[in-house]
Amino acid sequence: MKTTIFKLSSALFLFLSMITQTDAQDISGAWKGNIMLQKTEIPLLFNIKKEDNGLSCTMDSPVQGAMGIPMDEVTFVDQVLTIKLKQVNLKYVGTLKGKTIEGTLYQAGDEKALVLTKTIKTLPGDTSLPSSEADLAKLKDNSKGNFKYAVKDYFAKPKASSFAFSPNGAYLAYKEKDDDTKNHVYVKNLENDKVTQVIKEEDELIRGFGWANDNRLVYIMDKGGNENYHLFAVNLDGTNDVELTPFDGVKVNIINGLKEDKEHMIISMNQNNPQIFEPYKINIVTGELVQLYKNDDAANPIDGYEFDKDGNLRGFTRLRDGVNVDMYYTTDGENYEIIKQLNWKDSFSIASFNYASDNPHDAYVISNLESDKSEIYLYDLKEDKVIKKLFSNKDFDVSGLRLSRKRGYELDYYAFEGEKQEIIPISHYYKKLHKKITKKFPDYNYSISGVTDEEDKYLIFLQSDKLYGTYYAYDANKDEFKLLYNLMPNLKEEDMAEMRPISFKSRDGLDIHGYITLPQAAIDGKQVPVIVNPHGGPQGVRDSWGFNPEAQLFASRGYATLQVNFRISGGYGKTFLESGFKQIGRKAMDDVEDGLQYVIDKGWVDKDNAAIYGGSHGGYAVLRGLTKTPDLYACGVDYVGVSNLFTFMQTIPAYWKPYLKILKEIWYDEDVATERKIMEEVSPAYQIDKIKKPLFVVQGANDPRVNIDESDQIVKALRAKGVDVPYMVKYDEGHGFHKEVNRLDLYEAMLGFYAKHLNN
């Protein structure tokens, strides 16, 4: 198997580029070119600098999010430029000819023609567009008042969070924030209370961590929000901290932790082709990789793998012709045969193999093939038949189940989400535990966020619409609950606003669900301003009952928040989901408008003081709302939102491209004349003249899903009309802001914007 140029070790960031002799002619600067890789054009940028004793060079691959990769040898002799990265056997040799360098890129026996052209390296997007810090500070000043809670009370990260018992229960891992808002990972020895910092968070955020075994933790990080996650591992005492996947431009997904093999786990990576992922068994101590299966048909790629608890590949799903799904299964561990041919809209997934059965082909399956709502079945995969339907709900999709490894993989409960999260206990053991928890903590949603292998210690996470979140430890041997940590003790439940489930009929007769969060003034009978908040996605995503920091912040300033689970939202069955296909920006927006009319008719909100705010698809909905119904909203806040469906489709990440046909079935297909016309109609960038209300635009510069150009073009077009559009861009963020300082900046500016444009 050939290694592509993206197998570049980030360990190289730890040392400076070596310097060699140079020609007198100046070749310093940024040189840009493109190579073809698996039918995909990949831009590369070499940044050559003069040093006191020669030249140094770094390489960028912006499409893959790989930036600033140091080369370890650079020479320019007799008009020939040579650049080497010895660790991965990469070399570029090119000849300067006028304003171009014509050459070849070599790696691991592979050769690619590469012509470089002198360019100017810039930050993403049009850097002349973002508002100045002074202008944004002026915007924030509009929201002055004597409020009980500040923005940071809702959006500063908790002092400690993400608690997790080690599998043997001897240690507790958690994140703790320092004075510089860095969230480091600590491990506490529960026998002697000794605390050790095991992972230090520096420039890049620790996106997630967990126990791999009793002695070692794994964690993931990306670069600046580009979502190309790398996997790391560290001992519980902080030693042997290793980057396990040092491949720039490559994204890692964790498929399975292997409880039965404590030194390995199963991951997938798009290392060999940026568009598709392949499975590997990785040693979490050494980083040694073994590829478990080849995903070598880029036209019909494998898009999901089914491994059992022992790390055996039991099956996979392959995307066929862009919209169909073939499910393969093996009965002998070697030969994989198709057992189901489905359309991508169908749902049939293995929740878990039934390890309690004598039949190794028994599995718990979640499927909607026999009904509108997803249901749970016991299924024989070898015979491809239902053994027994186990659970369903007439109104909502079933979401999952839990098995107990300790008790021989006994089935403990089913779960689904209705107006709130629901747990249906099954086993005698779990019925007793569920009763204990719900009796101790009535009126709260609970989840088991962790349990030891012996099931003697549980981590229970509690939340409600008014409680940010609290961790309790439950000692099963002592039958004792102990408060472990209140994430936000400063936010008093009695001061928080109620989130009410609502339901109404759409204008064409659909049952629509959602939530309204009301400030005290609305409870007292006053019609208050409302912020309409469409969710992202949009397909398969939904808003949920629970603590919503945005809605609580807005309520503290006197604003209601409306969240509508419009058609295409998940959890309400396939008919409801599919009713929103080809209706984004149209009937899906009608549902949002109908929800607004519903809460107006209820007398809760002021019809003349409605703002619209959302992120991702929600940001698109903001722009669409301001163009579809120009007089309905007083103002809008677009957060990493799509503005132009044509450019959005052209700038999706490489690993989304196999799903482009599906994306077009959900949104629209520009190759169909009637749909192209609709795309122009529902693309806000084509309807600029209809926007007549104030707009605040927010964007992460490194966003791999919604390119910064989506925000740039709407800001540029509106400013060309003389419209004042505040524009906040963070150059160390991607699809949404995750760094605390940036989140505080965003919400302070947002409140200033609302205070300026909503009468309260």
Short mmCIF file of N, CA, C and O in Angstrom, two decimals, residues 609-720:
data_model
loop_
_atom_site.label_atom_id
_atom_site.label_comp_id
_atom_site.label_asym_id
_atom_site.label_seq_id
_atom_site.Cartn_x
_atom_site.Cartn_y
_atom_site.Cartn_z
N ASN A 609 -41.24 42.22 18.15
CA ASN A 609 -39.90 42.15 18.73
C ASN A 609 -39.37 40.72 18.70
O ASN A 609 -39.07 40.12 19.73
N ALA A 610 -39.28 40.16 17.49
CA ALA A 610 -38.76 38.80 17.31
C ALA A 610 -37.42 38.88 16.57
O ALA A 610 -37.34 39.45 15.48
N ALA A 611 -36.40 38.32 17.18
CA ALA A 611 -35.10 38.15 16.52
C ALA A 611 -34.99 36.71 16.07
O ALA A 611 -35.69 35.82 16.58
N ILE A 612 -34.12 36.44 15.11
CA ILE A 612 -33.84 35.06 14.71
C ILE A 612 -32.33 34.83 14.79
O ILE A 612 -31.54 35.67 14.33
N TYR A 613 -31.95 33.73 15.43
CA TYR A 613 -30.54 33.43 15.68
C TYR A 613 -30.33 31.93 15.56
O TYR A 613 -31.14 31.13 16.02
N GLY A 614 -29.20 31.53 14.93
CA GLY A 614 -28.88 30.11 14.86
C GLY A 614 -27.49 29.88 14.32
O GLY A 614 -26.86 30.78 13.75
N GLY A 615 -27.02 28.64 14.51
CA GLY A 615 -25.69 28.25 14.04
C GLY A 615 -25.77 27.14 13.02
O GLY A 615 -26.65 26.28 13.07
N SER A 616 -24.84 27.14 12.05
CA SER A 616 -24.76 26.14 11.00
C SER A 616 -26.03 26.22 10.14
O SER A 616 -26.30 27.27 9.57
N HIS A 617 -26.84 25.13 10.05
CA HIS A 617 -28.11 25.29 9.34
C HIS A 617 -28.95 26.38 10.00
O HIS A 617 -29.70 27.10 9.32
N GLY A 618 -28.84 26.50 11.33
CA GLY A 618 -29.57 27.57 12.01
C GLY A 618 -29.13 28.94 11.54
O GLY A 618 -29.95 29.87 11.45
N GLY A 619 -27.83 29.10 11.22
CA GLY A 619 -27.35 30.35 10.65
C GLY A 619 -27.91 30.59 9.27
O GLY A 619 -28.28 31.73 8.91
N TYR A 620 -28.00 29.50 8.49
CA TYR A 620 -28.66 29.61 7.18
C TYR A 620 -30.12 30.05 7.37
O TYR A 620 -30.62 30.91 6.63
N ALA A 621 -30.80 29.46 8.36
CA ALA A 621 -32.21 29.79 8.60
C ALA A 621 -32.37 31.26 8.96
O ALA A 621 -33.40 31.87 8.64
N VAL A 622 -31.38 31.83 9.64
CA VAL A 622 -31.42 33.27 9.93
C VAL A 622 -31.44 34.06 8.64
O VAL A 622 -32.30 34.94 8.43
N LEU A 623 -30.49 33.77 7.75
CA LEU A 623 -30.40 34.50 6.49
C LEU A 623 -31.63 34.25 5.63
O LEU A 623 -32.15 35.17 4.97
N ARG A 624 -32.11 33.02 5.62
CA ARG A 624 -33.30 32.70 4.85
C ARG A 624 -34.52 33.40 5.43
O ARG A 624 -35.38 33.90 4.70
N GLY A 625 -34.61 33.44 6.76
CA GLY A 625 -35.73 34.11 7.38
C GLY A 625 -35.78 35.59 7.05
O GLY A 625 -36.86 36.17 6.83
N LEU A 626 -34.61 36.23 6.99
CA LEU A 626 -34.55 37.66 6.69
C LEU A 626 -34.85 37.95 5.23
O LEU A 626 -35.16 39.10 4.88
N THR A 627 -34.75 36.92 4.36
CA THR A 627 -35.08 37.12 2.95
C THR A 627 -36.46 36.58 2.61
O THR A 627 -37.17 37.15 1.78
N LYS A 628 -36.88 35.49 3.25
CA LYS A 628 -38.19 34.88 2.96
C LYS A 628 -39.33 35.72 3.54
O LYS A 628 -40.38 35.93 2.90
N THR A 629 -39.13 36.18 4.77
CA THR A 629 -40.16 36.99 5.46
C THR A 629 -39.49 38.25 6.01
O THR A 629 -39.23 38.36 7.21
N PRO A 630 -39.17 39.22 5.14
CA PRO A 630 -38.36 40.37 5.53
C PRO A 630 -38.93 41.21 6.66
O PRO A 630 -38.17 41.92 7.35
N ASP A 631 -40.26 41.15 6.88
CA ASP A 631 -40.87 41.99 7.90
C ASP A 631 -41.16 41.23 9.20
O ASP A 631 -41.65 41.83 10.16
N LEU A 632 -40.88 39.93 9.22
CA LEU A 632 -41.25 39.13 10.38
C LEU A 632 -40.30 39.34 11.55
O LEU A 632 -40.72 39.35 12.72
N TYR A 633 -39.01 39.48 11.26
CA TYR A 633 -38.01 39.56 12.32
C TYR A 633 -37.44 40.98 12.42
O TYR A 633 -37.25 41.67 11.41
N ALA A 634 -37.13 41.38 13.65
CA ALA A 634 -36.56 42.70 13.88
C ALA A 634 -35.07 42.72 13.59
O ALA A 634 -34.51 43.77 13.24
N CYS A 635 -34.40 41.56 13.71
CA CYS A 635 -32.96 41.47 13.46
C CYS A 635 -32.56 40.00 13.44
O CYS A 635 -33.38 39.12 13.75
N GLY A 636 -31.31 39.72 13.08
CA GLY A 636 -30.84 38.34 13.01
C GLY A 636 -29.37 38.21 13.35
O GLY A 636 -28.59 39.14 13.13
N VAL A 637 -29.00 37.04 13.90
CA VAL A 637 -27.60 36.71 14.19
C VAL A 637 -27.28 35.40 13.49
O VAL A 637 -27.81 34.34 13.85
N ASP A 638 -26.41 35.48 12.48
CA ASP A 638 -26.00 34.33 11.68
C ASP A 638 -24.65 33.83 12.19
O ASP A 638 -23.65 34.52 12.08
N TYR A 639 -24.64 32.60 12.73
CA TYR A 639 -23.45 32.01 13.35
C TYR A 639 -23.03 30.81 12.49
O TYR A 639 -23.75 29.83 12.41
N VAL A 640 -21.90 30.92 11.81
CA VAL A 640 -21.33 29.91 10.91
C VAL A 640 -22.41 29.32 9.99
O VAL A 640 -22.53 28.11 9.83
N GLY A 641 -23.17 30.20 9.36
CA GLY A 641 -24.29 29.76 8.55
C GLY A 641 -23.99 29.77 7.06
O GLY A 641 -23.17 30.55 6.57
N VAL A 642 -24.69 28.90 6.32
CA VAL A 642 -24.60 28.83 4.87
C VAL A 642 -25.36 30.00 4.26
O VAL A 642 -26.48 30.30 4.67
N SER A 643 -24.77 30.66 3.26
CA SER A 643 -25.45 31.76 2.59
C SER A 643 -25.74 31.46 1.12
O SER A 643 -26.62 32.07 0.52
N ASN A 644 -25.01 30.51 0.55
CA ASN A 644 -25.12 30.23 -0.89
C ASN A 644 -25.04 28.72 -1.07
O ASN A 644 -23.99 28.11 -0.84
N LEU A 645 -26.14 28.09 -1.46
CA LEU A 645 -26.16 26.63 -1.55
C LEU A 645 -25.21 26.11 -2.61
O LEU A 645 -24.71 24.99 -2.50
N PHE A 646 -24.94 26.89 -3.63
CA PHE A 646 -24.02 26.45 -4.69
C PHE A 646 -22.59 26.38 -4.15
O PHE A 646 -21.91 25.35 -4.31
N THR A 647 -22.12 27.44 -3.53
CA THR A 647 -20.75 27.43 -3.01
C THR A 647 -20.62 26.50 -1.81
O THR A 647 -19.55 25.91 -1.59
N PHE A 648 -21.68 26.34 -1.04
CA PHE A 648 -21.65 25.40 0.08
C PHE A 648 -21.36 23.99 -0.41
O PHE A 648 -20.51 23.28 0.14
N MET A 649 -22.03 23.56 -1.47
CA MET A 649 -21.83 22.22 -2.02
C MET A 649 -20.42 22.05 -2.57
O MET A 649 -19.85 20.95 -2.56
N GLN A 650 -19.82 23.14 -3.04
CA GLN A 650 -18.50 23.06 -3.66
C GLN A 650 -17.36 23.03 -2.64
O GLN A 650 -16.24 22.67 -2.98
N THR A 651 -17.63 23.40 -1.39
CA THR A 651 -16.55 23.54 -0.40
C THR A 651 -16.70 22.58 0.77
O THR A 651 -16.10 22.79 1.81
N ILE A 652 -17.49 21.52 0.60
CA ILE A 652 -17.64 20.54 1.68
C ILE A 652 -16.32 19.81 1.91
O ILE A 652 -15.48 19.72 1.02
N PRO A 653 -16.08 19.29 3.13
CA PRO A 653 -14.85 18.53 3.39
C PRO A 653 -14.72 17.33 2.46
O PRO A 653 -15.73 16.78 1.99
N ALA A 654 -13.49 16.90 2.21
CA ALA A 654 -13.25 15.77 1.30
C ALA A 654 -14.03 14.53 1.73
O ALA A 654 -14.56 13.80 0.89
N TYR A 655 -14.12 14.29 3.06
CA TYR A 655 -14.77 13.07 3.53
C TYR A 655 -16.31 13.17 3.50
O TYR A 655 -17.00 12.23 3.85
N TRP A 656 -16.84 14.32 3.07
CA TRP A 656 -18.28 14.41 2.80
C TRP A 656 -18.61 14.08 1.34
O TRP A 656 -19.77 13.82 1.00
N LYS A 657 -17.61 14.12 0.48
CA LYS A 657 -17.89 14.01 -0.95
C LYS A 657 -18.55 12.69 -1.36
O LYS A 657 -19.38 12.68 -2.27
N PRO A 658 -18.24 11.55 -0.72
CA PRO A 658 -18.98 10.33 -1.09
C PRO A 658 -20.48 10.44 -0.83
O PRO A 658 -21.27 9.68 -1.39
N TYR A 659 -20.86 11.39 0.02
CA TYR A 659 -22.27 11.55 0.38
C TYR A 659 -22.93 12.73 -0.34
O TYR A 659 -24.02 13.16 0.04
N LEU A 660 -22.28 13.22 -1.39
CA LEU A 660 -22.79 14.39 -2.08
C LEU A 660 -24.18 14.13 -2.68
O LEU A 660 -25.06 15.00 -2.64
N LYS A 661 -24.39 12.92 -3.25
CA LYS A 661 -25.71 12.61 -3.81
C LYS A 661 -26.78 12.63 -2.72
O LYS A 661 -27.91 13.08 -2.95
N ILE A 662 -26.43 12.10 -1.56
CA ILE A 662 -27.38 12.13 -0.44
C ILE A 662 -27.64 13.57 -0.02
O ILE A 662 -28.79 13.95 0.24
N LEU A 663 -26.58 14.35 0.05
CA LEU A 663 -26.73 15.76 0.41
C LEU A 663 -27.67 16.46 -0.56
O LEU A 663 -28.52 17.27 -0.16
N LYS A 664 -27.55 16.10 -1.83
CA LYS A 664 -28.42 16.72 -2.83
C LYS A 664 -29.86 16.22 -2.72
O LYS A 664 -30.80 16.94 -3.09
N GLU A 665 -30.05 15.00 -2.23
CA GLU A 665 -31.42 14.51 -2.02
C GLU A 665 -32.06 15.18 -0.81
O GLU A 665 -33.28 15.36 -0.75
N ILE A 666 -31.24 15.56 0.15
CA ILE A 666 -31.75 16.24 1.34
C ILE A 666 -31.99 17.72 1.03
O ILE A 666 -33.06 18.26 1.34
N TRP A 667 -31.00 18.37 0.42
CA TRP A 667 -31.11 19.78 0.08
C TRP A 667 -31.67 19.87 -1.35
O TRP A 667 -32.83 19.63 -1.57
N TYR A 668 -30.83 20.18 -2.32
CA TYR A 668 -31.29 20.33 -3.71
C TYR A 668 -30.14 19.94 -4.65
O TYR A 668 -28.98 19.97 -4.27
N ASP A 669 -30.49 19.62 -5.89
CA ASP A 669 -29.52 19.21 -6.90
C ASP A 669 -29.47 20.26 -8.00
O ASP A 669 -30.44 20.44 -8.75
N GLU A 670 -28.36 20.95 -8.12
CA GLU A 670 -28.26 22.04 -9.10
C GLU A 670 -28.28 21.53 -10.54
O GLU A 670 -28.51 22.30 -11.47
N ASP A 671 -28.06 20.22 -10.73
CA ASP A 671 -28.10 19.66 -12.09
C ASP A 671 -29.53 19.42 -12.58
O ASP A 671 -29.74 19.09 -13.74
N VAL A 672 -30.50 19.57 -11.69
CA VAL A 672 -31.92 19.48 -12.06
C VAL A 672 -32.43 20.91 -12.19
O VAL A 672 -32.41 21.68 -11.23
N ALA A 673 -32.92 21.26 -13.37
CA ALA A 673 -33.25 22.66 -13.66
C ALA A 673 -34.23 23.25 -12.65
O ALA A 673 -34.03 24.38 -12.18
N THR A 674 -35.28 22.51 -12.32
CA THR A 674 -36.27 23.05 -11.39
C THR A 674 -35.67 23.26 -10.00
O THR A 674 -36.00 24.22 -9.31
N GLU A 675 -34.77 22.35 -9.60
CA GLU A 675 -34.15 22.47 -8.28
C GLU A 675 -33.10 23.57 -8.27
O GLU A 675 -32.90 24.24 -7.25
N ARG A 676 -32.42 23.77 -9.39
CA ARG A 676 -31.46 24.86 -9.47
C ARG A 676 -32.18 26.20 -9.25
O ARG A 676 -31.66 27.08 -8.55
N LYS A 677 -33.36 26.31 -9.81
CA LYS A 677 -34.14 27.54 -9.64
C LYS A 677 -34.51 27.72 -8.17
O LYS A 677 -34.47 28.84 -7.63
N ILE A 678 -34.88 26.60 -7.51
CA ILE A 678 -35.21 26.67 -6.08
C ILE A 678 -33.97 27.08 -5.28
O ILE A 678 -34.07 27.88 -4.34
N MET A 679 -32.81 26.52 -5.63
CA MET A 679 -31.58 26.86 -4.92
C MET A 679 -31.31 28.36 -4.99
O MET A 679 -30.85 28.97 -4.01
N GLU A 680 -31.55 28.96 -6.14
CA GLU A 680 -31.37 30.40 -6.26
C GLU A 680 -32.37 31.15 -5.39
O GLU A 680 -32.04 32.15 -4.75
N GLU A 681 -33.59 30.60 -5.34
CA GLU A 681 -34.65 31.25 -4.55
C GLU A 681 -34.35 31.19 -3.06
O GLU A 681 -34.63 32.15 -2.32
N VAL A 682 -33.79 30.05 -2.58
CA VAL A 682 -33.60 29.88 -1.14
C VAL A 682 -32.18 30.18 -0.69
O VAL A 682 -31.88 30.06 0.50
N SER A 683 -31.29 30.56 -1.62
CA SER A 683 -29.93 30.96 -1.25
C SER A 683 -29.94 32.45 -0.90
O SER A 683 -30.16 33.29 -1.78
N PRO A 684 -29.71 32.81 0.34
CA PRO A 684 -29.76 34.22 0.73
C PRO A 684 -28.83 35.11 -0.08
O PRO A 684 -29.14 36.28 -0.32
N ALA A 685 -27.70 34.55 -0.53
CA ALA A 685 -26.75 35.36 -1.31
C ALA A 685 -27.37 35.86 -2.61
O ALA A 685 -26.92 36.86 -3.17
N TYR A 686 -28.40 35.17 -3.11
CA TYR A 686 -29.10 35.59 -4.33
C TYR A 686 -30.28 36.51 -4.03
O TYR A 686 -30.94 36.98 -4.96
N GLN A 687 -30.55 36.73 -2.75
CA GLN A 687 -31.74 37.50 -2.36
C GLN A 687 -31.35 38.68 -1.46
O GLN A 687 -32.14 39.11 -0.61
N ILE A 688 -30.15 39.19 -1.65
CA ILE A 688 -29.61 40.23 -0.79
C ILE A 688 -30.56 41.42 -0.68
O ILE A 688 -30.74 42.01 0.40
N ASP A 689 -31.17 41.82 -1.78
CA ASP A 689 -32.00 43.03 -1.78
C ASP A 689 -33.21 42.91 -0.86
O ASP A 689 -33.82 43.93 -0.51
N LYS A 690 -33.55 41.67 -0.45
CA LYS A 690 -34.71 41.51 0.43
C LYS A 690 -34.36 41.69 1.90
O LYS A 690 -35.26 41.81 2.74
N ILE A 691 -33.08 41.69 2.23
CA ILE A 691 -32.68 41.87 3.62
C ILE A 691 -32.75 43.36 3.96
O ILE A 691 -32.01 44.17 3.40
N LYS A 692 -33.62 43.67 4.92
CA LYS A 692 -33.75 45.08 5.31
C LYS A 692 -33.70 45.27 6.82
O LYS A 692 -33.94 46.35 7.31
N LYS A 693 -33.39 44.20 7.53
CA LYS A 693 -33.28 44.28 8.98
C LYS A 693 -31.83 44.05 9.40
O LYS A 693 -31.05 43.41 8.69
N PRO A 694 -31.43 44.57 10.57
CA PRO A 694 -30.03 44.45 11.02
C PRO A 694 -29.57 42.99 11.14
O PRO A 694 -30.34 42.12 11.54
N LEU A 695 -28.31 42.77 10.80
CA LEU A 695 -27.73 41.43 10.80
C LEU A 695 -26.35 41.46 11.43
O LEU A 695 -25.54 42.34 11.13
N PHE A 696 -26.08 40.50 12.32
CA PHE A 696 -24.76 40.29 12.93
C PHE A 696 -24.27 38.93 12.45
O PHE A 696 -24.97 37.93 12.58
N VAL A 697 -23.06 38.88 11.86
CA VAL A 697 -22.51 37.65 11.29
C VAL A 697 -21.30 37.21 12.11
O VAL A 697 -20.44 38.04 12.46
N VAL A 698 -21.22 35.90 12.39
CA VAL A 698 -20.16 35.32 13.22
C VAL A 698 -19.60 34.10 12.52
O VAL A 698 -20.35 33.25 12.03
N GLN A 699 -18.25 33.98 12.47
CA GLN A 699 -17.64 32.89 11.71
C GLN A 699 -16.32 32.45 12.34
O GLN A 699 -15.54 33.27 12.82
N GLY A 700 -16.08 31.12 12.30
CA GLY A 700 -14.76 30.58 12.62
C GLY A 700 -13.97 30.43 11.34
O GLY A 700 -14.46 29.82 10.37
N ALA A 701 -12.76 30.97 11.30
CA ALA A 701 -12.01 31.03 10.04
C ALA A 701 -11.63 29.66 9.50
O ALA A 701 -11.48 29.48 8.29
N ASN A 702 -11.47 28.67 10.39
CA ASN A 702 -10.99 27.35 9.97
C ASN A 702 -12.11 26.33 9.80
O ASN A 702 -11.87 25.13 9.79
N ASP A 703 -13.33 26.81 9.67
CA ASP A 703 -14.50 25.95 9.59
C ASP A 703 -14.41 25.01 8.38
O ASP A 703 -14.40 25.47 7.24
N PRO A 704 -14.35 23.68 8.60
CA PRO A 704 -14.27 22.75 7.47
C PRO A 704 -15.62 22.44 6.85
O PRO A 704 -15.68 21.89 5.75
N ARG A 705 -16.70 22.75 7.55
CA ARG A 705 -18.04 22.39 7.06
C ARG A 705 -18.68 23.57 6.31
O ARG A 705 -19.22 23.38 5.22
N VAL A 706 -18.66 24.73 6.95
CA VAL A 706 -19.21 25.94 6.33
C VAL A 706 -18.04 26.90 6.13
O VAL A 706 -17.59 27.56 7.05
N ASN A 707 -17.53 26.93 4.89
CA ASN A 707 -16.35 27.72 4.57
C ASN A 707 -16.58 29.19 4.90
O ASN A 707 -17.68 29.71 4.76
N ILE A 708 -15.53 29.87 5.31
CA ILE A 708 -15.63 31.29 5.68
C ILE A 708 -16.18 32.14 4.55
O ILE A 708 -16.79 33.19 4.78
N ASP A 709 -16.05 31.67 3.31
CA ASP A 709 -16.59 32.42 2.18
C ASP A 709 -18.11 32.56 2.28
O ASP A 709 -18.68 33.52 1.74
N GLU A 710 -18.77 31.60 2.94
CA GLU A 710 -20.22 31.70 3.11
C GLU A 710 -20.61 32.97 3.87
O GLU A 710 -21.61 33.61 3.57
N SER A 711 -19.81 33.31 4.88
CA SER A 711 -20.07 34.53 5.65
C SER A 711 -19.52 35.76 4.94
O SER A 711 -20.16 36.81 4.90
N ASP A 712 -18.32 35.61 4.37
CA ASP A 712 -17.70 36.75 3.68
C ASP A 712 -18.61 37.32 2.61
O ASP A 712 -18.79 38.54 2.49
N GLN A 713 -19.21 36.43 1.81
CA GLN A 713 -19.97 36.93 0.67
C GLN A 713 -21.24 37.65 1.08
O GLN A 713 -21.64 38.62 0.44
N ILE A 714 -21.86 37.23 2.18
CA ILE A 714 -23.08 37.92 2.62
C ILE A 714 -22.73 39.28 3.22
O ILE A 714 -23.42 40.27 3.01
N VAL A 715 -21.62 39.34 3.97
CA VAL A 715 -21.19 40.61 4.56
C VAL A 715 -20.79 41.60 3.48
O VAL A 715 -21.20 42.77 3.49
N LYS A 716 -20.02 41.12 2.52
CA LYS A 716 -19.54 41.99 1.43
C LYS A 716 -20.72 42.54 0.62
O LYS A 716 -20.76 43.74 0.29
N ALA A 717 -21.68 41.68 0.33
CA ALA A 717 -22.82 42.11 -0.50
C ALA A 717 -23.68 43.13 0.24
O ALA A 717 -24.13 44.12 -0.36
N LEU A 718 -23.91 42.91 1.52
CA LEU A 718 -24.74 43.85 2.27
C LEU A 718 -24.03 45.18 2.48
O LEU A 718 -24.64 46.25 2.41
N ARG A 719 -22.74 45.11 2.73
CA ARG A 719 -22.00 46.38 2.91
C ARG A 719 -21.93 47.17 1.61
O ARG A 719 -21.89 48.41 1.64
N ALA A 720 -21.95 46.46 0.49
CA ALA A 720 -21.97 47.15 -0.80
C ALA A 720 -23.26 47.95 -0.97
O ALA A 720 -23.31 48.93 -1.72
#
